[in-house]
Amino acid sequence: MADHKDIPHLVSEIITAGLQLQLQPADLAFLAALHFWKDQESQPEFGEDELHVVYEVIDRTQLDSSEETRRQRCNNVIRRFLDQHLLLCLEGSGQRAHAYLLTPMAEQIVESVCSGFDASRTALSTLFMTVNSNLREIRDAAETGGNEPFWRLQVEAPLDISVLQLVNTIDHRQRQLDREAVDTRKTVVAMLKQDWQDAISRCETLLEETQERLQDLQQLLLANCQEARRLLESIAATAESAGRNRALDAITRLEQHLDRIEHWSGERLEHWEGFHLRAHQYLRQFINMDERKALSERLLDALKRYQALPWSLNTIAAEPLPRLREIEPPPEQKVTARLILDEESVVDSDDQDSLRREISLWLDTVTASRGTLPAYEEAMTELAGRYPLHRLFRIAGWLFEAMTERGSARHQKQIPETRWHPIVEDLEVESLSLTLRQPSHTTATEEATVVGE
């Protein structure tokens, strides 16, 4: 495919070519097996029989495969690979049989998807050493100078082909590091979900190792990018003095690649440090310090390991607690100030004694007519119609004293629950019923609460 500088032409050519990639898991495994065989045996070409031998290994893993139709299925896969430009067929002549080769696109797919690129410090350091070595040779050639073919073959072509391909390879290694970082995050999350108690130390170790690796790679990339940029500046100065615009364009593209590599190293390290911090915060807050989380997770871990480490749970029955009667507090008292408007509200000690005797005589009269003591709330209701409000508070106490002198309380089991009865506004009394007793019996009293506002 031609190298177009125009995106519309590039898109039009790809669509016109009609290239499609349709790979099933078995197809990808077939390509990976061929790629592995080629590397192990140093054999770039495959015969048709060798393709069938490799395909038999793939086909045996499928449960619904049949040996009678295996050769036909292998031929269909080979034909599909040829149509998708994943295999090349070199036709034989005479006694020579057909030979098949993996295309660069097929090898790139296998390396990126299955095996992945080596993104270690050693691999990246070696790539940068090769880049800088080529740049030194190009710098020396540019400083020597020469005719048009010399500049094109010794300076411009190496910059466009060898150095650019090496820089692109470094970029591919960075994509592999991104993939490994994503896999590491997934691994940390999976370990915390399954068996967090045993995985805490492993998670912390994995986080620390990944961060240290990224820091080392960042230092490596920054140092080598600085050296490559210095060499490119020297080549650009010589090319500019010679008027070699094509070399200057190639140098500009390479500098942009170096900028992207440096930006990637700083951005990825910052992103990983953020994930590292969030993971440690989760370990501290939601696992190490959350007692409910710790209890539930330990119980789940114990259930999962029950076959290897059996355990039992012993419990005792709790004795029932007696249900106590709830006491309803009286309503909140409202303290109000009242003005004495007339002299009738002032009661001296003689009037109080006479009023007290009057209440006692009234109670005797009612008791004699009924034969029993009236209920306390009924007596207060009747007296409320005879006396003003400011005297009812004293009358309530005198009436209670007179009733307890003449009556006795019922049996404890027969006393009903406390009830309050409104008499007049701002006055409520507690219910009280006493049994009239004979004069020879001893006097018994029972407390009753009067709430006045």
GROMACS .gro file of C-alpha atoms in nm:
model
  453
    1MET     CA    1   0.000   0.000   0.000
    2ALA     CA    2   0.140   0.337  -0.100
    3ASP     CA    3   0.238   0.589   0.165
    4HIS     CA    4  -0.018   0.867   0.122
    5LYS     CA    5   0.015   1.195   0.307
    6ASP     CA    6  -0.355   1.267   0.258
    7ILE     CA    7  -0.602   1.100   0.495
    8PRO     CA    8  -0.895   1.090   0.247
    9HIS     CA    9  -0.679   0.907  -0.011
   10LEU     CA   10  -0.560   0.661   0.255
   11VAL     CA   11  -0.916   0.589   0.372
   12SER     CA   12  -1.040   0.551   0.014
   13GLU     CA   13  -0.764   0.302  -0.070
   14ILE     CA   14  -0.835   0.086   0.237
   15ILE     CA   15  -1.210   0.080   0.172
   16THR     CA   16  -1.156   0.003  -0.197
   17ALA     CA   17  -0.923  -0.285  -0.113
   18GLY     CA   18  -1.204  -0.446   0.090
   19LEU     CA   19  -0.970  -0.594   0.350
   20GLN     CA   20  -1.151  -0.761   0.641
   21LEU     CA   21  -1.025  -0.931   0.953
   22GLN     CA   22  -1.243  -1.202   1.105
   23LEU     CA   23  -1.059  -1.411   1.360
   24GLN     CA   24  -1.211  -1.669   1.592
   25PRO     CA   25  -1.022  -1.787   1.902
   26ALA     CA   26  -0.917  -2.104   1.716
   27ASP     CA   27  -0.786  -1.892   1.425
   28LEU     CA   28  -0.580  -1.677   1.659
   29ALA     CA   29  -0.443  -1.989   1.828
   30PHE     CA   30  -0.349  -2.130   1.484
   31LEU     CA   31  -0.154  -1.814   1.396
   32ALA     CA   32   0.017  -1.812   1.736
   33ALA     CA   33   0.124  -2.176   1.697
   34LEU     CA   34   0.269  -2.105   1.351
   35HIS     CA   35   0.453  -1.799   1.483
   36PHE     CA   36   0.597  -2.001   1.773
   37TRP     CA   37   0.707  -2.281   1.538
   38LYS     CA   38   0.879  -2.031   1.310
   39ASP     CA   39   1.074  -1.879   1.600
   40GLN     CA   40   1.171  -2.212   1.756
   41GLU     CA   41   1.273  -2.388   1.435
   42SER     CA   42   1.404  -2.074   1.258
   43GLN     CA   43   1.182  -2.177   0.968
   44PRO     CA   44   1.007  -1.889   0.792
   45GLU     CA   45   0.827  -2.115   0.541
   46PHE     CA   46   0.567  -2.386   0.600
   47GLY     CA   47   0.464  -2.669   0.377
   48GLU     CA   48   0.099  -2.765   0.340
   49ASP     CA   49   0.152  -3.082   0.542
   50GLU     CA   50   0.309  -2.883   0.822
   51LEU     CA   51   0.008  -2.651   0.831
   52HIS     CA   52  -0.220  -2.954   0.868
   53VAL     CA   53  -0.004  -3.093   1.150
   54VAL     CA   54  -0.029  -2.767   1.346
   55TYR     CA   55  -0.401  -2.737   1.275
   56GLU     CA   56  -0.460  -3.089   1.412
   57VAL     CA   57  -0.336  -2.974   1.754
   58ILE     CA   58  -0.581  -2.682   1.746
   59ASP     CA   59  -0.869  -2.895   1.619
   60ARG     CA   60  -0.834  -3.161   1.890
   61THR     CA   61  -0.921  -2.902   2.157
   62GLN     CA   62  -1.268  -2.855   2.005
   63LEU     CA   63  -1.522  -3.105   2.136
   64ASP     CA   64  -1.742  -3.107   1.828
   65SER     CA   65  -1.457  -3.169   1.581
   66SER     CA   66  -1.453  -3.469   1.351
   67GLU     CA   67  -1.140  -3.635   1.211
   68GLU     CA   68  -1.310  -3.713   0.878
   69THR     CA   69  -1.362  -3.345   0.796
   70ARG     CA   70  -1.050  -3.207   0.967
   71ARG     CA   71  -0.849  -3.171   0.646
   72GLN     CA   72  -1.132  -2.989   0.477
   73ARG     CA   73  -1.167  -2.748   0.769
   74CYS     CA   74  -0.792  -2.682   0.765
   75ASN     CA   75  -0.806  -2.600   0.395
   76ASN     CA   76  -1.091  -2.356   0.462
   77VAL     CA   77  -0.891  -2.181   0.732
   78ILE     CA   78  -0.584  -2.155   0.507
   79ARG     CA   79  -0.796  -2.010   0.227
   80ARG     CA   80  -0.950  -1.757   0.467
   81PHE     CA   81  -0.604  -1.655   0.591
   82LEU     CA   82  -0.489  -1.602   0.234
   83ASP     CA   83  -0.790  -1.382   0.160
   84GLN     CA   84  -0.727  -1.173   0.473
   85HIS     CA   85  -0.352  -1.131   0.391
   86LEU     CA   86  -0.247  -1.324   0.700
   87LEU     CA   87  -0.068  -1.593   0.493
   88LEU     CA   88   0.132  -1.570   0.171
   89CYS     CA   89   0.147  -1.861  -0.072
   90LEU     CA   90   0.461  -1.910  -0.279
   91GLU     CA   91   0.356  -2.137  -0.561
   92GLY     CA   92   0.595  -2.418  -0.640
   93SER     CA   93   0.702  -2.545  -0.978
   94GLY     CA   94   0.801  -2.893  -1.086
   95GLN     CA   95   0.899  -3.101  -0.784
   96ARG     CA   96   0.878  -2.804  -0.548
   97ALA     CA   97   0.557  -2.783  -0.341
   98HIS     CA   98   0.376  -2.470  -0.237
   99ALA     CA   99   0.528  -2.275   0.055
  100TYR     CA  100   0.336  -2.058   0.302
  101LEU     CA  101   0.464  -1.761   0.505
  102LEU     CA  102   0.317  -1.551   0.782
  103THR     CA  103   0.269  -1.190   0.675
  104PRO     CA  104   0.401  -0.901   0.892
  105MET     CA  105   0.042  -0.817   0.981
  106ALA     CA  106  -0.015  -1.170   1.116
  107GLU     CA  107   0.304  -1.154   1.320
  108GLN     CA  108   0.208  -0.814   1.461
  109ILE     CA  109  -0.132  -0.951   1.566
  110VAL     CA  110   0.022  -1.250   1.739
  111GLU     CA  111   0.290  -1.045   1.915
  112SER     CA  112   0.053  -0.774   2.036
  113VAL     CA  113  -0.242  -0.996   2.134
  114CYS     CA  114  -0.084  -1.325   2.242
  115SER     CA  115   0.277  -1.287   2.348
  116GLY     CA  116   0.299  -0.910   2.378
  117PHE     CA  117   0.606  -0.692   2.337
  118ASP     CA  118   0.891  -0.706   2.581
  119ALA     CA  119   0.858  -0.381   2.775
  120SER     CA  120   1.129  -0.443   3.029
  121ARG     CA  121   1.402  -0.197   3.117
  122THR     CA  122   1.654  -0.406   2.924
  123ALA     CA  123   1.443  -0.408   2.607
  124LEU     CA  124   1.378  -0.034   2.611
  125SER     CA  125   1.739   0.044   2.695
  126THR     CA  126   1.857  -0.170   2.402
  127LEU     CA  127   1.616   0.002   2.163
  128PHE     CA  128   1.731   0.347   2.270
  129MET     CA  129   2.095   0.245   2.241
  130THR     CA  130   2.028   0.138   1.882
  131VAL     CA  131   1.842   0.462   1.808
  132ASN     CA  132   2.118   0.682   1.947
  133SER     CA  133   2.384   0.476   1.771
  134ASN     CA  134   2.211   0.526   1.435
  135LEU     CA  135   2.167   0.897   1.508
  136ARG     CA  136   2.541   0.933   1.574
  137GLU     CA  137   2.618   0.768   1.241
  138ILE     CA  138   2.366   0.996   1.066
  139ARG     CA  139   2.517   1.301   1.239
  140ASP     CA  140   2.867   1.208   1.126
  141ALA     CA  141   2.742   1.153   0.771
  142ALA     CA  142   2.559   1.487   0.770
  143GLU     CA  143   2.868   1.670   0.893
  144THR     CA  144   3.076   1.503   0.619
  145GLY     CA  145   2.826   1.612   0.352
  146GLY     CA  146   2.802   1.500  -0.009
  147ASN     CA  147   2.591   1.501  -0.322
  148GLU     CA  148   2.216   1.438  -0.358
  149PRO     CA  149   2.233   1.053  -0.347
  150PHE     CA  150   2.460   1.074  -0.043
  151TRP     CA  151   2.213   1.284   0.159
  152ARG     CA  152   1.920   1.069   0.049
  153LEU     CA  153   2.084   0.732   0.134
  154GLN     CA  154   2.304   0.825   0.431
  155VAL     CA  155   2.086   1.082   0.615
  156GLU     CA  156   1.725   1.109   0.498
  157ALA     CA  157   1.645   0.740   0.440
  158PRO     CA  158   1.789   0.623   0.777
  159LEU     CA  159   1.591   0.895   0.953
  160ASP     CA  160   1.268   0.801   0.772
  161ILE     CA  161   1.306   0.423   0.792
  162SER     CA  162   1.539   0.278   1.053
  163VAL     CA  163   1.522   0.543   1.325
  164LEU     CA  164   1.149   0.603   1.284
  165GLN     CA  165   1.075   0.231   1.299
  166LEU     CA  166   1.280   0.197   1.616
  167VAL     CA  167   1.096   0.487   1.777
  168ASN     CA  168   0.763   0.331   1.674
  169THR     CA  169   0.879   0.006   1.835
  170ILE     CA  170   0.941   0.195   2.159
  171ASP     CA  171   0.590   0.337   2.127
  172HIS     CA  172   0.453  -0.017   2.090
  173ARG     CA  173   0.640  -0.118   2.405
  174GLN     CA  174   0.468   0.166   2.586
  175ARG     CA  175   0.129   0.036   2.474
  176GLN     CA  176   0.230  -0.298   2.620
  177LEU     CA  177   0.310  -0.126   2.950
  178ASP     CA  178  -0.037   0.030   2.944
  179ARG     CA  179  -0.189  -0.313   2.899
  180GLU     CA  180   0.017  -0.457   3.184
  181ALA     CA  181  -0.089  -0.170   3.410
  182VAL     CA  182  -0.457  -0.240   3.334
  183ASP     CA  183  -0.406  -0.611   3.404
  184THR     CA  184  -0.232  -0.526   3.731
  185ARG     CA  185  -0.526  -0.309   3.843
  186LYS     CA  186  -0.767  -0.591   3.757
  187THR     CA  187  -0.552  -0.837   3.951
  188VAL     CA  188  -0.549  -0.614   4.260
  189VAL     CA  189  -0.928  -0.569   4.250
  190ALA     CA  190  -0.985  -0.943   4.199
  191MET     CA  191  -0.761  -1.036   4.493
  192LEU     CA  192  -0.937  -0.793   4.725
  193LYS     CA  193  -1.277  -0.930   4.624
  194GLN     CA  194  -1.191  -1.300   4.667
  195ASP     CA  195  -0.956  -1.334   4.962
  196TRP     CA  196  -0.865  -0.988   5.085
  197GLN     CA  197  -0.714  -1.090   5.419
  198ASP     CA  198  -0.440  -1.301   5.258
  199ALA     CA  199  -0.412  -1.071   4.956
  200ILE     CA  200  -0.335  -0.744   5.137
  201SER     CA  201   0.039  -0.806   5.149
  202ARG     CA  202   0.045  -0.935   4.791
  203CYS     CA  203  -0.150  -0.631   4.671
  204GLU     CA  204   0.085  -0.392   4.844
  205THR     CA  205   0.389  -0.576   4.702
  206LEU     CA  206   0.241  -0.569   4.351
  207LEU     CA  207   0.162  -0.199   4.377
  208GLU     CA  208   0.510  -0.114   4.502
  209GLU     CA  209   0.684  -0.324   4.234
  210THR     CA  210   0.479  -0.169   3.955
  211GLN     CA  211   0.544   0.183   4.079
  212GLU     CA  212   0.919   0.121   4.111
  213ARG     CA  213   0.925  -0.024   3.761
  214LEU     CA  214   0.747   0.278   3.614
  215GLN     CA  215   0.982   0.515   3.797
  216ASP     CA  216   1.288   0.332   3.658
  217LEU     CA  217   1.144   0.336   3.306
  218GLN     CA  218   1.063   0.706   3.334
  219GLN     CA  219   1.422   0.786   3.429
  220LEU     CA  220   1.545   0.568   3.143
  221LEU     CA  221   1.315   0.729   2.887
  222LEU     CA  222   1.392   1.083   2.997
  223ALA     CA  223   1.768   1.027   2.989
  224ASN     CA  224   1.772   0.859   2.646
  225CYS     CA  225   1.520   1.104   2.497
  226GLN     CA  226   1.746   1.389   2.604
  227GLU     CA  227   2.044   1.226   2.434
  228ALA     CA  228   1.843   1.157   2.115
  229ARG     CA  229   1.712   1.513   2.111
  230ARG     CA  230   2.068   1.649   2.137
  231LEU     CA  231   2.176   1.440   1.837
  232LEU     CA  232   1.873   1.546   1.634
  233GLU     CA  233   1.949   1.913   1.703
  234SER     CA  234   2.302   1.864   1.572
  235ILE     CA  235   2.173   1.690   1.257
  236ALA     CA  236   1.909   1.963   1.207
  237ALA     CA  237   2.171   2.237   1.221
  238THR     CA  238   2.380   2.067   0.952
  239ALA     CA  239   2.075   1.989   0.735
  240GLU     CA  240   1.949   2.346   0.761
  241SER     CA  241   2.283   2.488   0.648
  242ALA     CA  242   2.277   2.245   0.353
  243GLY     CA  243   1.916   2.326   0.267
  244ARG     CA  244   1.790   1.967   0.312
  245ASN     CA  245   1.420   2.023   0.386
  246ARG     CA  246   1.330   1.655   0.369
  247ALA     CA  247   1.580   1.579   0.644
  248LEU     CA  248   1.440   1.864   0.850
  249ASP     CA  249   1.086   1.723   0.811
  250ALA     CA  250   1.203   1.379   0.927
  251ILE     CA  251   1.376   1.536   1.227
  252THR     CA  252   1.056   1.725   1.318
  253ARG     CA  253   0.854   1.402   1.312
  254LEU     CA  254   1.110   1.226   1.531
  255GLU     CA  255   1.110   1.512   1.782
  256GLN     CA  256   0.730   1.488   1.802
  257HIS     CA  257   0.765   1.116   1.876
  258LEU     CA  258   1.015   1.192   2.151
  259ASP     CA  259   0.777   1.451   2.298
  260ARG     CA  260   0.503   1.190   2.307
  261ILE     CA  261   0.732   0.936   2.474
  262GLU     CA  262   0.833   1.186   2.745
  263HIS     CA  263   0.473   1.293   2.799
  264TRP     CA  264   0.363   0.931   2.824
  265SER     CA  265   0.619   0.850   3.093
  266GLY     CA  266   0.512   1.140   3.315
  267GLU     CA  267   0.140   1.091   3.258
  268ARG     CA  268   0.141   0.717   3.322
  269LEU     CA  269   0.349   0.750   3.635
  270GLU     CA  270   0.113   1.017   3.771
  271HIS     CA  271  -0.190   0.801   3.684
  272TRP     CA  272  -0.039   0.497   3.856
  273GLU     CA  273   0.052   0.697   4.167
  274GLY     CA  274  -0.314   0.806   4.189
  275PHE     CA  275  -0.431   0.443   4.168
  276HIS     CA  276  -0.162   0.343   4.418
  277LEU     CA  277  -0.291   0.606   4.663
  278ARG     CA  278  -0.657   0.506   4.618
  279ALA     CA  279  -0.574   0.139   4.669
  280HIS     CA  280  -0.388   0.212   4.994
  281GLN     CA  281  -0.673   0.433   5.116
  282TYR     CA  282  -0.914   0.147   5.049
  283LEU     CA  283  -0.692  -0.096   5.238
  284ARG     CA  284  -0.670   0.138   5.537
  285GLN     CA  285  -1.026   0.268   5.554
  286PHE     CA  286  -1.250  -0.012   5.431
  287ILE     CA  287  -1.053  -0.321   5.532
  288ASN     CA  288  -0.808  -0.253   5.811
  289MET     CA  289  -1.036  -0.016   6.006
  290ASP     CA  290  -1.390  -0.124   5.917
  291GLU     CA  291  -1.483  -0.383   6.180
  292ARG     CA  292  -1.806  -0.487   6.008
  293LYS     CA  293  -1.624  -0.533   5.678
  294ALA     CA  294  -1.349  -0.729   5.848
  295LEU     CA  295  -1.599  -0.956   6.025
  296SER     CA  296  -1.801  -1.028   5.710
  297GLU     CA  297  -1.491  -1.090   5.497
  298ARG     CA  298  -1.336  -1.320   5.756
  299LEU     CA  299  -1.659  -1.515   5.776
  300LEU     CA  300  -1.663  -1.553   5.396
  301ASP     CA  301  -1.299  -1.665   5.398
  302ALA     CA  302  -1.374  -1.918   5.670
  303LEU     CA  303  -1.667  -2.057   5.469
  304LYS     CA  304  -1.452  -2.092   5.158
  305ARG     CA  305  -1.178  -2.278   5.349
  306TYR     CA  306  -1.419  -2.493   5.549
  307GLN     CA  307  -1.317  -2.819   5.377
  308ALA     CA  308  -0.949  -2.760   5.452
  309LEU     CA  309  -0.998  -2.601   5.796
  310PRO     CA  310  -1.330  -2.714   5.950
  311TRP     CA  311  -1.473  -2.499   6.227
  312SER     CA  312  -1.783  -2.488   6.445
  313LEU     CA  313  -1.997  -2.215   6.598
  314ASN     CA  314  -2.119  -2.259   6.956
  315THR     CA  315  -2.408  -2.049   7.084
  316ILE     CA  316  -2.615  -2.036   7.406
  317ALA     CA  317  -2.981  -1.954   7.446
  318ALA     CA  318  -3.044  -1.613   7.597
  319GLU     CA  319  -3.295  -1.594   7.882
  320PRO     CA  320  -3.599  -1.381   7.801
  321LEU     CA  321  -3.607  -1.048   7.980
  322PRO     CA  322  -3.925  -0.955   8.172
  323ARG     CA  323  -4.129  -0.695   7.993
  324LEU     CA  324  -4.159  -0.390   8.213
  325ARG     CA  325  -4.452  -0.153   8.194
  326GLU     CA  326  -4.360   0.165   8.022
  327ILE     CA  327  -4.413   0.473   8.236
  328GLU     CA  328  -4.573   0.758   8.056
  329PRO     CA  329  -4.432   1.085   8.184
  330PRO     CA  330  -4.680   1.360   8.264
  331PRO     CA  331  -4.709   1.640   8.012
  332GLU     CA  332  -4.465   1.924   8.036
  333GLN     CA  333  -4.567   2.185   8.287
  334LYS     CA  334  -4.624   2.535   8.171
  335VAL     CA  335  -4.529   2.795   8.424
  336THR     CA  336  -4.751   3.098   8.394
  337ALA     CA  337  -4.774   3.410   8.607
  338ARG     CA  338  -5.116   3.521   8.733
  339LEU     CA  339  -5.213   3.858   8.862
  340ILE     CA  340  -5.427   3.893   9.175
  341LEU     CA  341  -5.711   4.110   9.057
  342ASP     CA  342  -5.934   4.112   9.367
  343GLU     CA  343  -5.909   4.056   9.737
  344GLU     CA  344  -6.108   3.737   9.711
  345SER     CA  345  -5.804   3.554   9.579
  346VAL     CA  346  -5.609   3.623   9.901
  347VAL     CA  347  -5.680   3.351  10.156
  348ASP     CA  348  -5.552   3.386  10.512
  349SER     CA  349  -5.481   3.096  10.749
  350ASP     CA  350  -5.828   3.107  10.914
  351ASP     CA  351  -6.000   3.086  10.578
  352GLN     CA  352  -5.775   2.793  10.479
  353ASP     CA  353  -5.865   2.597  10.790
  354SER     CA  354  -6.234   2.660  10.742
  355LEU     CA  355  -6.210   2.561  10.374
  356ARG     CA  356  -6.025   2.246  10.468
  357ARG     CA  357  -6.297   2.149  10.720
  358GLU     CA  358  -6.559   2.230  10.458
  359ILE     CA  359  -6.400   1.984  10.210
  360SER     CA  360  -6.381   1.716  10.480
  361LEU     CA  361  -6.750   1.761  10.576
  362TRP     CA  362  -6.849   1.755  10.209
  363LEU     CA  363  -6.666   1.424  10.158
  364ASP     CA  364  -6.838   1.271  10.462
  365THR     CA  365  -7.178   1.381  10.332
  366VAL     CA  366  -7.116   1.228   9.986
  367THR     CA  367  -6.980   0.907  10.140
  368ALA     CA  368  -7.277   0.869  10.371
  369SER     CA  369  -7.523   0.917  10.086
  370ARG     CA  370  -7.344   0.668   9.854
  371GLY     CA  371  -7.212   0.423  10.109
  372THR     CA  372  -6.868   0.432   9.934
  373LEU     CA  373  -6.596   0.683   9.876
  374PRO     CA  374  -6.627   0.861   9.542
  375ALA     CA  375  -6.348   0.838   9.288
  376TYR     CA  376  -6.089   1.109   9.326
  377GLU     CA  377  -6.137   1.243   8.976
  378GLU     CA  378  -6.518   1.247   9.016
  379ALA     CA  379  -6.494   1.439   9.345
  380MET     CA  380  -6.256   1.694   9.192
  381THR     CA  381  -6.486   1.739   8.893
  382GLU     CA  382  -6.780   1.819   9.125
  383LEU     CA  383  -6.575   2.055   9.344
  384ALA     CA  384  -6.447   2.236   9.034
  385GLY     CA  385  -6.800   2.360   8.976
  386ARG     CA  386  -6.818   2.514   9.325
  387TYR     CA  387  -6.481   2.683   9.371
  388PRO     CA  388  -6.267   2.911   9.158
  389LEU     CA  389  -5.953   2.782   8.982
  390HIS     CA  390  -5.701   2.949   9.215
  391ARG     CA  391  -5.847   2.749   9.512
  392LEU     CA  392  -5.873   2.414   9.336
  393PHE     CA  393  -5.501   2.344   9.368
  394ARG     CA  394  -5.522   2.355   9.750
  395ILE     CA  395  -5.854   2.170   9.751
  396ALA     CA  396  -5.698   1.888   9.549
  397GLY     CA  397  -5.440   1.825   9.821
  398TRP     CA  398  -5.692   1.846  10.106
  399LEU     CA  399  -5.933   1.613   9.926
  400PHE     CA  400  -5.658   1.358   9.869
  401GLU     CA  401  -5.562   1.370  10.238
  402ALA     CA  402  -5.923   1.326  10.350
  403MET     CA  403  -5.983   1.032  10.112
  404THR     CA  404  -5.670   0.843  10.222
  405GLU     CA  405  -5.774   0.886  10.589
  406ARG     CA  406  -6.112   0.724  10.519
  407GLY     CA  407  -6.021   0.459  10.260
  408SER     CA  408  -5.763   0.198  10.180
  409ALA     CA  409  -5.601   0.103   9.855
  410ARG     CA  410  -5.707  -0.199   9.655
  411HIS     CA  411  -5.493  -0.508   9.615
  412GLN     CA  412  -5.180  -0.442   9.407
  413LYS     CA  413  -5.302  -0.664   9.123
  414GLN     CA  414  -5.631  -0.478   9.102
  415ILE     CA  415  -5.476  -0.131   9.060
  416PRO     CA  416  -5.530  -0.019   8.700
  417GLU     CA  417  -5.266   0.155   8.493
  418THR     CA  418  -5.215   0.524   8.547
  419ARG     CA  419  -5.469   0.748   8.377
  420TRP     CA  420  -5.498   1.123   8.384
  421HIS     CA  421  -5.827   1.308   8.380
  422PRO     CA  422  -5.869   1.672   8.283
  423ILE     CA  423  -6.076   1.865   8.539
  424VAL     CA  424  -6.063   2.220   8.411
  425GLU     CA  425  -5.817   2.405   8.190
  426ASP     CA  426  -5.460   2.378   8.322
  427LEU     CA  427  -5.557   2.112   8.578
  428GLU     CA  428  -5.536   1.732   8.546
  429VAL     CA  429  -5.555   1.471   8.822
  430GLU     CA  430  -5.455   1.107   8.836
  431SER     CA  431  -5.728   0.845   8.875
  432LEU     CA  432  -5.769   0.710   9.230
  433SER     CA  433  -6.033   0.478   9.376
  434LEU     CA  434  -6.023   0.375   9.745
  435THR     CA  435  -6.229   0.129   9.945
  436LEU     CA  436  -6.405   0.267  10.251
  437ARG     CA  437  -6.269   0.099  10.561
  438GLN     CA  438  -6.388   0.061  10.915
  439PRO     CA  439  -6.263   0.312  11.171
  440SER     CA  440  -6.074   0.036  11.361
  441HIS     CA  441  -5.846  -0.041  11.060
  442THR     CA  442  -5.509   0.127  11.023
  443THR     CA  443  -5.470   0.414  10.783
  444ALA     CA  444  -5.303   0.348  10.446
  445THR     CA  445  -5.197   0.606  10.194
  446GLU     CA  446  -5.110   0.592   9.830
  447GLU     CA  447  -4.935   0.858   9.630
  448ALA     CA  448  -5.120   1.043   9.356
  449THR     CA  449  -4.972   1.310   9.138
  450VAL     CA  450  -5.148   1.636   9.067
  451VAL     CA  451  -5.024   1.841   8.779
  452GLY     CA  452  -5.114   2.209   8.782
  453GLU     CA  453  -5.024   2.468   8.538
   0.00000   0.00000   0.00000
